[in-house]
mmCIF file of C-alpha atoms in Angstrom:
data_model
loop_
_atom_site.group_PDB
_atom_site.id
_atom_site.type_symbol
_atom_site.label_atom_id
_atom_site.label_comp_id
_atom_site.label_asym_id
_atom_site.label_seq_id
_atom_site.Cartn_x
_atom_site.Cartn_y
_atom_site.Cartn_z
ATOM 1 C CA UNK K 1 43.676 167.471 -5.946
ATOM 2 C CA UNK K 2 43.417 169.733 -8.757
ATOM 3 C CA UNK K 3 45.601 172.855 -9.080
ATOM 4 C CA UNK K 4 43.238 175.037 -9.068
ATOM 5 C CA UNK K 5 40.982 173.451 -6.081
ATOM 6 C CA UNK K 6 44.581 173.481 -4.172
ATOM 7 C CA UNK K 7 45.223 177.260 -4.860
ATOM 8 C CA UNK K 8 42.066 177.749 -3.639
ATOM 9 C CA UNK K 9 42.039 175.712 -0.587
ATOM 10 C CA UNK K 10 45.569 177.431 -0.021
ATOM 11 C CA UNK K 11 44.412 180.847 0.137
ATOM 12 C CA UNK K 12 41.735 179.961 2.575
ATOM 13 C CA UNK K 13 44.407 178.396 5.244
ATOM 14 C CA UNK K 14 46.622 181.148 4.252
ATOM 15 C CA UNK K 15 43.175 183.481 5.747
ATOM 16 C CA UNK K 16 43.180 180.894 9.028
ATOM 17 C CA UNK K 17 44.486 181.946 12.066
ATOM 18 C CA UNK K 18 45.115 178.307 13.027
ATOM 19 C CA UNK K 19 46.481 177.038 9.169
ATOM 20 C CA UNK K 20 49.051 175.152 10.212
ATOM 21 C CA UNK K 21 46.680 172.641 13.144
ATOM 22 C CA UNK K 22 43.922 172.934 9.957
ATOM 23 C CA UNK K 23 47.184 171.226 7.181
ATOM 24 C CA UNK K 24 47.505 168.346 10.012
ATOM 25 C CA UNK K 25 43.948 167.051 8.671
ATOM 26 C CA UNK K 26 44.766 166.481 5.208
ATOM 27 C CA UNK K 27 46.683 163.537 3.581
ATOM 28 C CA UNK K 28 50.195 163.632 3.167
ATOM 29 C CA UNK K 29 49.510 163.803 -0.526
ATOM 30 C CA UNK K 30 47.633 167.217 -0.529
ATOM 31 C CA UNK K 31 49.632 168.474 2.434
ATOM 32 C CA UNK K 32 52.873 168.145 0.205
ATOM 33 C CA UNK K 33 50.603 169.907 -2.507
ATOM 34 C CA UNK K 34 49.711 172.796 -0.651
ATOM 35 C CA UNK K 35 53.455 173.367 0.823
ATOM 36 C CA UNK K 36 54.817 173.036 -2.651
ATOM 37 C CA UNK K 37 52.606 176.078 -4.143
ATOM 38 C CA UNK K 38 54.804 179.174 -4.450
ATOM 39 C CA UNK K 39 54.245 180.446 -1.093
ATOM 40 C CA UNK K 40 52.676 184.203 -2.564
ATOM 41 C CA UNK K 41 50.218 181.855 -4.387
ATOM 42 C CA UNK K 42 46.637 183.119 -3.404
ATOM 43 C CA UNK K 43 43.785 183.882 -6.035
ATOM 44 C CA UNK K 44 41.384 187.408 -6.058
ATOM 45 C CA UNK K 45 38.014 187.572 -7.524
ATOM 46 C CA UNK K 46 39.848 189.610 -10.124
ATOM 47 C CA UNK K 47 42.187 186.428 -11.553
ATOM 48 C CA UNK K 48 39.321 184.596 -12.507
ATOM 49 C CA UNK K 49 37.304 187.575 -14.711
ATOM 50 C CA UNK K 50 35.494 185.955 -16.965
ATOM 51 C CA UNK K 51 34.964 188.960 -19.072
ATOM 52 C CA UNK K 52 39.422 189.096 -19.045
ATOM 53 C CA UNK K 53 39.504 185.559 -20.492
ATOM 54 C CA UNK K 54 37.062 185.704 -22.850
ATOM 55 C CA UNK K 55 38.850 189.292 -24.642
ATOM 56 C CA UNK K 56 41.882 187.465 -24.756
ATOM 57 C CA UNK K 57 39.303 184.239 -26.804
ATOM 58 C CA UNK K 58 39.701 184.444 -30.922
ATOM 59 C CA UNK K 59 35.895 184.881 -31.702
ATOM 60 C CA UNK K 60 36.149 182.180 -33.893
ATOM 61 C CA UNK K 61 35.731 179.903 -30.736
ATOM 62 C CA UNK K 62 32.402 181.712 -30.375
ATOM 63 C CA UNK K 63 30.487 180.668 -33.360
ATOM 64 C CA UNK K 64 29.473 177.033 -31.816
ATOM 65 C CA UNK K 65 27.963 178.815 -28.736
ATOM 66 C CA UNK K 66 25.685 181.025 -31.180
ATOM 67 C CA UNK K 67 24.799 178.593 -33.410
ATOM 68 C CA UNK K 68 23.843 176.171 -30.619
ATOM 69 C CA UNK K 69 20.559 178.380 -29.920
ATOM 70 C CA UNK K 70 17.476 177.947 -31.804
ATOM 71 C CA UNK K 71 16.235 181.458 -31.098
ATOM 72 C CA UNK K 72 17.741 184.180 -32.520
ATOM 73 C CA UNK K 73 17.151 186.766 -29.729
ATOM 74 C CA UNK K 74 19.008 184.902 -27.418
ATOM 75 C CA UNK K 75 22.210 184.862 -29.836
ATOM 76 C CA UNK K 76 21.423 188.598 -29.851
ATOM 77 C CA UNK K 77 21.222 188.867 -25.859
ATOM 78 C CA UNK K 78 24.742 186.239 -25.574
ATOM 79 C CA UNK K 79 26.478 188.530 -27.599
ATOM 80 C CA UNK K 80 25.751 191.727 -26.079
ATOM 81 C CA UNK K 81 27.469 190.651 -22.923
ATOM 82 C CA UNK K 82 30.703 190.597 -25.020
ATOM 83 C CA UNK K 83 33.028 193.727 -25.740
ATOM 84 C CA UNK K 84 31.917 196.062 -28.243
ATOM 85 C CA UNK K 85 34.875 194.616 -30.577
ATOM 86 C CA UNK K 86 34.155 191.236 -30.530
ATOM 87 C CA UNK K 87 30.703 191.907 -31.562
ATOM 88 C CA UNK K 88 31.558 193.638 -34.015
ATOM 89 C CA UNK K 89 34.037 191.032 -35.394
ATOM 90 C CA UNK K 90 31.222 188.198 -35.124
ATOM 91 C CA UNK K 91 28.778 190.466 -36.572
ATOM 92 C CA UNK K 92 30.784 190.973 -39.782
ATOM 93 C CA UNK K 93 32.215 187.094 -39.623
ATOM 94 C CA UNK K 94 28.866 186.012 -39.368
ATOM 95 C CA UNK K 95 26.948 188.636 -41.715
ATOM 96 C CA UNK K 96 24.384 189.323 -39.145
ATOM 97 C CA UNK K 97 22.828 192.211 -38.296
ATOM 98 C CA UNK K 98 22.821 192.617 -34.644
ATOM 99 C CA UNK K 99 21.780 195.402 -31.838
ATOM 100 C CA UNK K 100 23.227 195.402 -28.583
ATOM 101 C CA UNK K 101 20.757 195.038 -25.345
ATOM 102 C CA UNK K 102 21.629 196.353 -22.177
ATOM 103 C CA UNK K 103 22.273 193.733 -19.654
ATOM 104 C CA UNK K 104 22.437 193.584 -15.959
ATOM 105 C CA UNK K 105 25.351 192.945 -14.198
ATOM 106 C CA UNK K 106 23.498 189.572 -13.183
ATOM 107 C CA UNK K 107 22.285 188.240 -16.948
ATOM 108 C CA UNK K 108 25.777 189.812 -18.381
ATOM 109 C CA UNK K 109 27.836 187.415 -16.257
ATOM 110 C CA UNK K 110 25.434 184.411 -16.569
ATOM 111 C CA UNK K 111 25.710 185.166 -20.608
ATOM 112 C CA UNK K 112 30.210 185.085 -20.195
ATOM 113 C CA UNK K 113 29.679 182.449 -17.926
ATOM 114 C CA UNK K 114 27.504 179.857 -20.687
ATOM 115 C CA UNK K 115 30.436 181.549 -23.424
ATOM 116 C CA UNK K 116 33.298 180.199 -21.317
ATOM 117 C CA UNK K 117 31.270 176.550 -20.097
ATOM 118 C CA UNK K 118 30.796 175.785 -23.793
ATOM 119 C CA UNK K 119 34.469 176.511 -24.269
ATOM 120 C CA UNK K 120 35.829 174.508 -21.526
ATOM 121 C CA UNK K 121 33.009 171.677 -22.057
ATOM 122 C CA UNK K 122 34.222 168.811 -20.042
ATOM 123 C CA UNK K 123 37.184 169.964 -18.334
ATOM 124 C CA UNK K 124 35.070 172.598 -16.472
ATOM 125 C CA UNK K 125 38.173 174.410 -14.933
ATOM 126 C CA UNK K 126 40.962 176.712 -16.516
ATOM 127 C CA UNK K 127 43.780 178.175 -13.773
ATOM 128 C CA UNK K 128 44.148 182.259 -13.932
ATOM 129 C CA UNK K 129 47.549 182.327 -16.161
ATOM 130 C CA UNK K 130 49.223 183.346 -12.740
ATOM 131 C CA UNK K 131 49.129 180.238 -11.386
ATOM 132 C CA UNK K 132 49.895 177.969 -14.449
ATOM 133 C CA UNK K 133 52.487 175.395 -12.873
ATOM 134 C CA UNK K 134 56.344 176.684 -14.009
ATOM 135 C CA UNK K 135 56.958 175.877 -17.671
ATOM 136 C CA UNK K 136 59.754 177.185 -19.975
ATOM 137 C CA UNK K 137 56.467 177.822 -22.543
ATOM 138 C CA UNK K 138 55.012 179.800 -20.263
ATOM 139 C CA UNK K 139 56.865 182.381 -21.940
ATOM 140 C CA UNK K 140 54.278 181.987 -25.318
ATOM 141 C CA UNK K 141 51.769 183.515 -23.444
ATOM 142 C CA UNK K 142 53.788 187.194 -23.327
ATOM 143 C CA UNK K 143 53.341 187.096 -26.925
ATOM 144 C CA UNK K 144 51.014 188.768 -29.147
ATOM 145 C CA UNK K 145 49.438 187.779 -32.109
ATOM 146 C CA UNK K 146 51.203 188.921 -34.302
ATOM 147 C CA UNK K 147 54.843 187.574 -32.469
ATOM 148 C CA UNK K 148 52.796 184.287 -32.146
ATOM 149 C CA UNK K 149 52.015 184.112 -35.583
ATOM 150 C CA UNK K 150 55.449 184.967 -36.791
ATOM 151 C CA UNK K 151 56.885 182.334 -34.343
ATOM 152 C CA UNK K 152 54.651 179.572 -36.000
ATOM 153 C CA UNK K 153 56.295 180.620 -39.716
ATOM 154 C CA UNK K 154 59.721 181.172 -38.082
ATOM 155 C CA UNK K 155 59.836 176.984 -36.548
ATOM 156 C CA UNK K 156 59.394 175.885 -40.037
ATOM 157 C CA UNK K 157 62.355 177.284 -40.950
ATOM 158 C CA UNK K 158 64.569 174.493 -39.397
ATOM 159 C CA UNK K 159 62.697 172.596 -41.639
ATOM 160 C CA UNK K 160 63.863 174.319 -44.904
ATOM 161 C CA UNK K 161 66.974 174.601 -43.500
ATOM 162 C CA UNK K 162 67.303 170.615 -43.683
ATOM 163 C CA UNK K 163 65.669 170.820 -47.328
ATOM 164 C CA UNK K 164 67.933 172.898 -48.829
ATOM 165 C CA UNK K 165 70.707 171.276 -48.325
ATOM 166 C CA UNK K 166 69.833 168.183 -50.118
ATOM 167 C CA UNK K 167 68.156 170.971 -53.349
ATOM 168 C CA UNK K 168 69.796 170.595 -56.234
ATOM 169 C CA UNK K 169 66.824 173.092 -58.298
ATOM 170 C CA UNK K 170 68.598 176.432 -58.382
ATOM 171 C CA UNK K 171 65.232 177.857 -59.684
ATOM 172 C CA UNK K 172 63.131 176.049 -56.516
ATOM 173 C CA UNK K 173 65.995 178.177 -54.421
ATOM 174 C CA UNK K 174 65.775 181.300 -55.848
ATOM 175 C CA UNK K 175 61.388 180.695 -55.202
ATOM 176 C CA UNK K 176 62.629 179.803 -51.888
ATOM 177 C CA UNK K 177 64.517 183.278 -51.115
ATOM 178 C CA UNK K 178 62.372 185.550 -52.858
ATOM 179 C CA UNK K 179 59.488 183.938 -50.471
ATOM 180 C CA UNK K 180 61.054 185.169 -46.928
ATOM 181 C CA UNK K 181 61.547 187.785 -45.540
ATOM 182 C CA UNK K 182 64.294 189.448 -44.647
ATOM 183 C CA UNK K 183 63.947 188.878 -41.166
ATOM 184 C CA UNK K 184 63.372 185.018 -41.989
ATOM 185 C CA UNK K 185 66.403 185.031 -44.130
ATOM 186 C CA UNK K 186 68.153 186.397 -41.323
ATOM 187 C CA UNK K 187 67.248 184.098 -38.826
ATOM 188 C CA UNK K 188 67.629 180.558 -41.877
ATOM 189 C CA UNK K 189 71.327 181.656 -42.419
ATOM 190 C CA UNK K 190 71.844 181.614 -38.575
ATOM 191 C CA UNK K 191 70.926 178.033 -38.420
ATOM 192 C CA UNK K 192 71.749 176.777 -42.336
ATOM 193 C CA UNK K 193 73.895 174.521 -40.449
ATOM 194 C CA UNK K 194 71.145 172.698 -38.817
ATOM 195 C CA UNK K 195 70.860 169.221 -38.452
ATOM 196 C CA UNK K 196 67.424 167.648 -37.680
ATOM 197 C CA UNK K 197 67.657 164.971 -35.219
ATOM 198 C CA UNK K 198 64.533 163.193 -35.754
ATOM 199 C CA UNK K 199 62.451 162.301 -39.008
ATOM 200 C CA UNK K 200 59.794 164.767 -40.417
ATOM 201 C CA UNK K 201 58.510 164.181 -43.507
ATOM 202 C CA UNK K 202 60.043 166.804 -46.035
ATOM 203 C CA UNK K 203 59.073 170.413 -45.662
ATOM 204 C CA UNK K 204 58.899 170.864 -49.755
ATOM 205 C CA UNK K 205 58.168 166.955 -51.067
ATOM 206 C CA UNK K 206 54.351 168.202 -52.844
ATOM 207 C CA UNK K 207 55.302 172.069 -53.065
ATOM 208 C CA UNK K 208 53.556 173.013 -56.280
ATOM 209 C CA UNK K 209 56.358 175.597 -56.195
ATOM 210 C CA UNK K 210 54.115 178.884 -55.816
ATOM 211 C CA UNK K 211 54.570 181.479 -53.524
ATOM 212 C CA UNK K 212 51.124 180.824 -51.850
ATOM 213 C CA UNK K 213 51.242 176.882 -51.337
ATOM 214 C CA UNK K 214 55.001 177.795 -50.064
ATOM 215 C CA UNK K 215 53.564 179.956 -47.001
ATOM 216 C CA UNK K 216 50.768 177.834 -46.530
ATOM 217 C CA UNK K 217 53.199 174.424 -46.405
ATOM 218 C CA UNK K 218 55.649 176.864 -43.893
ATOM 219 C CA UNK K 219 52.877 177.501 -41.377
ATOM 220 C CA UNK K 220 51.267 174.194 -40.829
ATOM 221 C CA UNK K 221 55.027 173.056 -40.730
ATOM 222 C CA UNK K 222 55.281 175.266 -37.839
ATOM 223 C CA UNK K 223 51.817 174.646 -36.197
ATOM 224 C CA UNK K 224 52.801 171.009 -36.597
ATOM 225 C CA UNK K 225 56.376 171.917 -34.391
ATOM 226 C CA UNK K 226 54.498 174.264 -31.953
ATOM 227 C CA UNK K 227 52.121 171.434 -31.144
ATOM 228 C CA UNK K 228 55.045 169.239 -30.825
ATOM 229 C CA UNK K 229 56.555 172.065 -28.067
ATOM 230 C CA UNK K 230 53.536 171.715 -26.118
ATOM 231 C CA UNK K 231 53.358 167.762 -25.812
ATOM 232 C CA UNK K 232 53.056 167.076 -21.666
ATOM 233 C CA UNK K 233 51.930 171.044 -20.812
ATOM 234 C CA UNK K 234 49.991 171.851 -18.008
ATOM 235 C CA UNK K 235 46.112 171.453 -20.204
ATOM 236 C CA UNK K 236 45.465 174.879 -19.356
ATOM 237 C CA UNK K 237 48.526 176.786 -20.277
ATOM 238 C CA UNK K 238 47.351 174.890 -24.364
ATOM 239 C CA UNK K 239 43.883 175.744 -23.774
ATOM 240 C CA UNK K 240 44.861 179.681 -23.357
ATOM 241 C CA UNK K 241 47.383 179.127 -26.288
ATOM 242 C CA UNK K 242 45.313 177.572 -28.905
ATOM 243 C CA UNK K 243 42.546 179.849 -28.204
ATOM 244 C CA UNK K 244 44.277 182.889 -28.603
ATOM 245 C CA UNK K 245 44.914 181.538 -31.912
ATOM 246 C CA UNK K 246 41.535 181.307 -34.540
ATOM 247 C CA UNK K 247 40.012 177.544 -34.353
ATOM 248 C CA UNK K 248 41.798 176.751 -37.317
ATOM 249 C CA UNK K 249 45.156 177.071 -36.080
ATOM 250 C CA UNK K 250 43.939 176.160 -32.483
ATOM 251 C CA UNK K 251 42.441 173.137 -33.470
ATOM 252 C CA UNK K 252 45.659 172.149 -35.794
ATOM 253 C CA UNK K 253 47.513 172.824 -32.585
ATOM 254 C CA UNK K 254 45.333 170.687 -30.168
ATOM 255 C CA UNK K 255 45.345 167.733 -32.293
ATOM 256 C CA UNK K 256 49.559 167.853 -32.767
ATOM 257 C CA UNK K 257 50.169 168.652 -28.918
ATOM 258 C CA UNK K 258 47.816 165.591 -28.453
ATOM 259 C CA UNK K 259 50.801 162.962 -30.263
ATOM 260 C CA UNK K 260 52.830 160.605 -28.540
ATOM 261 C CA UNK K 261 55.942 162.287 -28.753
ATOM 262 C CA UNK K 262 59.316 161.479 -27.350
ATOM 263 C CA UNK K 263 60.901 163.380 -24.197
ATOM 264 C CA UNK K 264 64.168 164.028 -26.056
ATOM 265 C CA UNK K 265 62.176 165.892 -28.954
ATOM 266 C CA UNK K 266 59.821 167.603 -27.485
ATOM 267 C CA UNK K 267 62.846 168.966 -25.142
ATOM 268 C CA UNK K 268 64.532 169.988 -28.473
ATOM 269 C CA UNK K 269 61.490 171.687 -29.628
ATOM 270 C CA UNK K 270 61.039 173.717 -27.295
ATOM 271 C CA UNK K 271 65.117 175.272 -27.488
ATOM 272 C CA UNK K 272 64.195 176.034 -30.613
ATOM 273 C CA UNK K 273 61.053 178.064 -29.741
ATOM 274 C CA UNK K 274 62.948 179.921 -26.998
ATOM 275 C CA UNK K 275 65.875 180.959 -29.389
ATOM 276 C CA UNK K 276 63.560 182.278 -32.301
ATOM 277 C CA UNK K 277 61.396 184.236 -29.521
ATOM 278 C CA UNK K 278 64.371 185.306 -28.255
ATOM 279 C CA UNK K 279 65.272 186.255 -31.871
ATOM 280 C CA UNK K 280 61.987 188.161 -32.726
ATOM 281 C CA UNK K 281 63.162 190.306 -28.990
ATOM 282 C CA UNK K 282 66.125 191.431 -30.227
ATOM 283 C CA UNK K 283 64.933 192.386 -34.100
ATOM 284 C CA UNK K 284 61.808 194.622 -32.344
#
């Protein structure tokens, strides 16, 4: 059964006056299911708001949707059941102009709910983050963007930790430093004695050594590592993560959670997004 479908069938038993003759009727499979769920575990109408999701959606994700629809006006009537600043963010992305039409209640939700079908395409399903099954990276989805984004640069850092040990360039170092921040200086001299237990390819082996290709090689690095992290997470807990992100990153993220990764590093991973979040916490 899925986890949703069991949270679901949950709440209803939990609404029976006779739930516990009703659990008798189902396989020992499901049964064990349903008595496993965290027994506050019930849903509202309000956990699944469409309208909550799709705010929390980088508008990126939209374009496909719009650009799926040969006439115009009914881009034009899609959009206007979005917020006011997500319009406005597609309207300048897109360099449209666009007017907003009043909706019913009725064609507003029918126009979030074709949004959020084309997102979820086959998988047709996404759990309310409430009841996302217990996962130590449950704990990405208290970030915000800007902590997210900063956690993506800060995993590379292990990474250039490993490379500077074996630089020899003195001027390549000094590029190095003058590139991070203080904060990510900070954080690099806390673990300059890091040693990486499996093989990445080197951080720095085609840096052109400028500033820009530097920042650019650091946060794929990290994207790369954060993908890694979420290797064998619950589908929806990635599927709020990546699209929180723009499809860039998302997809980038997607495609590296998707590897064949061992246990063991995935495990290790994942300590060392917990101790730079826990990092960014104390430096707020």
């Amino acid at each position: 059964m899925k986890s949703s479908s069991t949270i679901v069938l949950k709440t209803l038993l939990n609404k029976a006056t006779n739930s516990k003759k009703l659990l008798e009727f189902l396989p020992d499979s499901e049964k064990k299911e349903i008595l496993d769920l965290d027994q506050t575990a019930f849903f509202s109408v309000d956990d699944f708001n469409i309208e909550r999701i799709l705010n929390n959606v980088h508008y990126s994700w939209l374009y496909a949707t719009l650009f799926s629809l040969e006439d115009t006006s009914d881009a034009h009537i899609l959009m206007s059941a979005l917020s006011f600043s997500i319009q406005e963010k597609l309207k300048k992305a897109l360099d449209i102009s666009h007017k907003s039409v009043e909706l019913s209640q009725f064609a507003k939700h029918y126009c979030l709910l074709v949004f959020l079908g084309s997102l979820l395409g086959e998988a047709d399903t996404l759990l309310p983050k409430k009841y996302l099954p217990f996962s130590e990276m449950n704990i990405l989805l208290e970030l915000s963007k800007v902590e997210l984004i900063k956690l993506i640069d800060f995993l590379a850092l292990f990474d250039v930790a490993v490379d500077l040990k074996k630089m020899v360039d003195t001027k390549s170092i000094k590029l190095i430093n003058s590139s991070l921040s203080s904060e990510q200086k900070q954080f690099l001299k806390k673990i300059s004695s890091y040693q990486e237990p499996y093989s990445f390819t080197p951080l720095l082996s085609e840096w052109d050594k400028t500033e820009e290709q530097f920042h650019k090689i650091l946060h794929k690095r990290g994207l790369n590592r954060l993908g890694f992290a979420l290797c064998s997470s619950h589908p929806d807990l990635i599927w709020y993560i990546t699209h929180f992100l723009d499809s860039g990153r998302g997809n980038s993220l997607i495609k590296f959670s998707e590897k064949k990764i061992s246990a063991k590093v995935v495990h290790h991973i994942r300590a060392q997004v917990l101790e730079i979040i826990n990092f960014i916490r104390k430096s707020r």
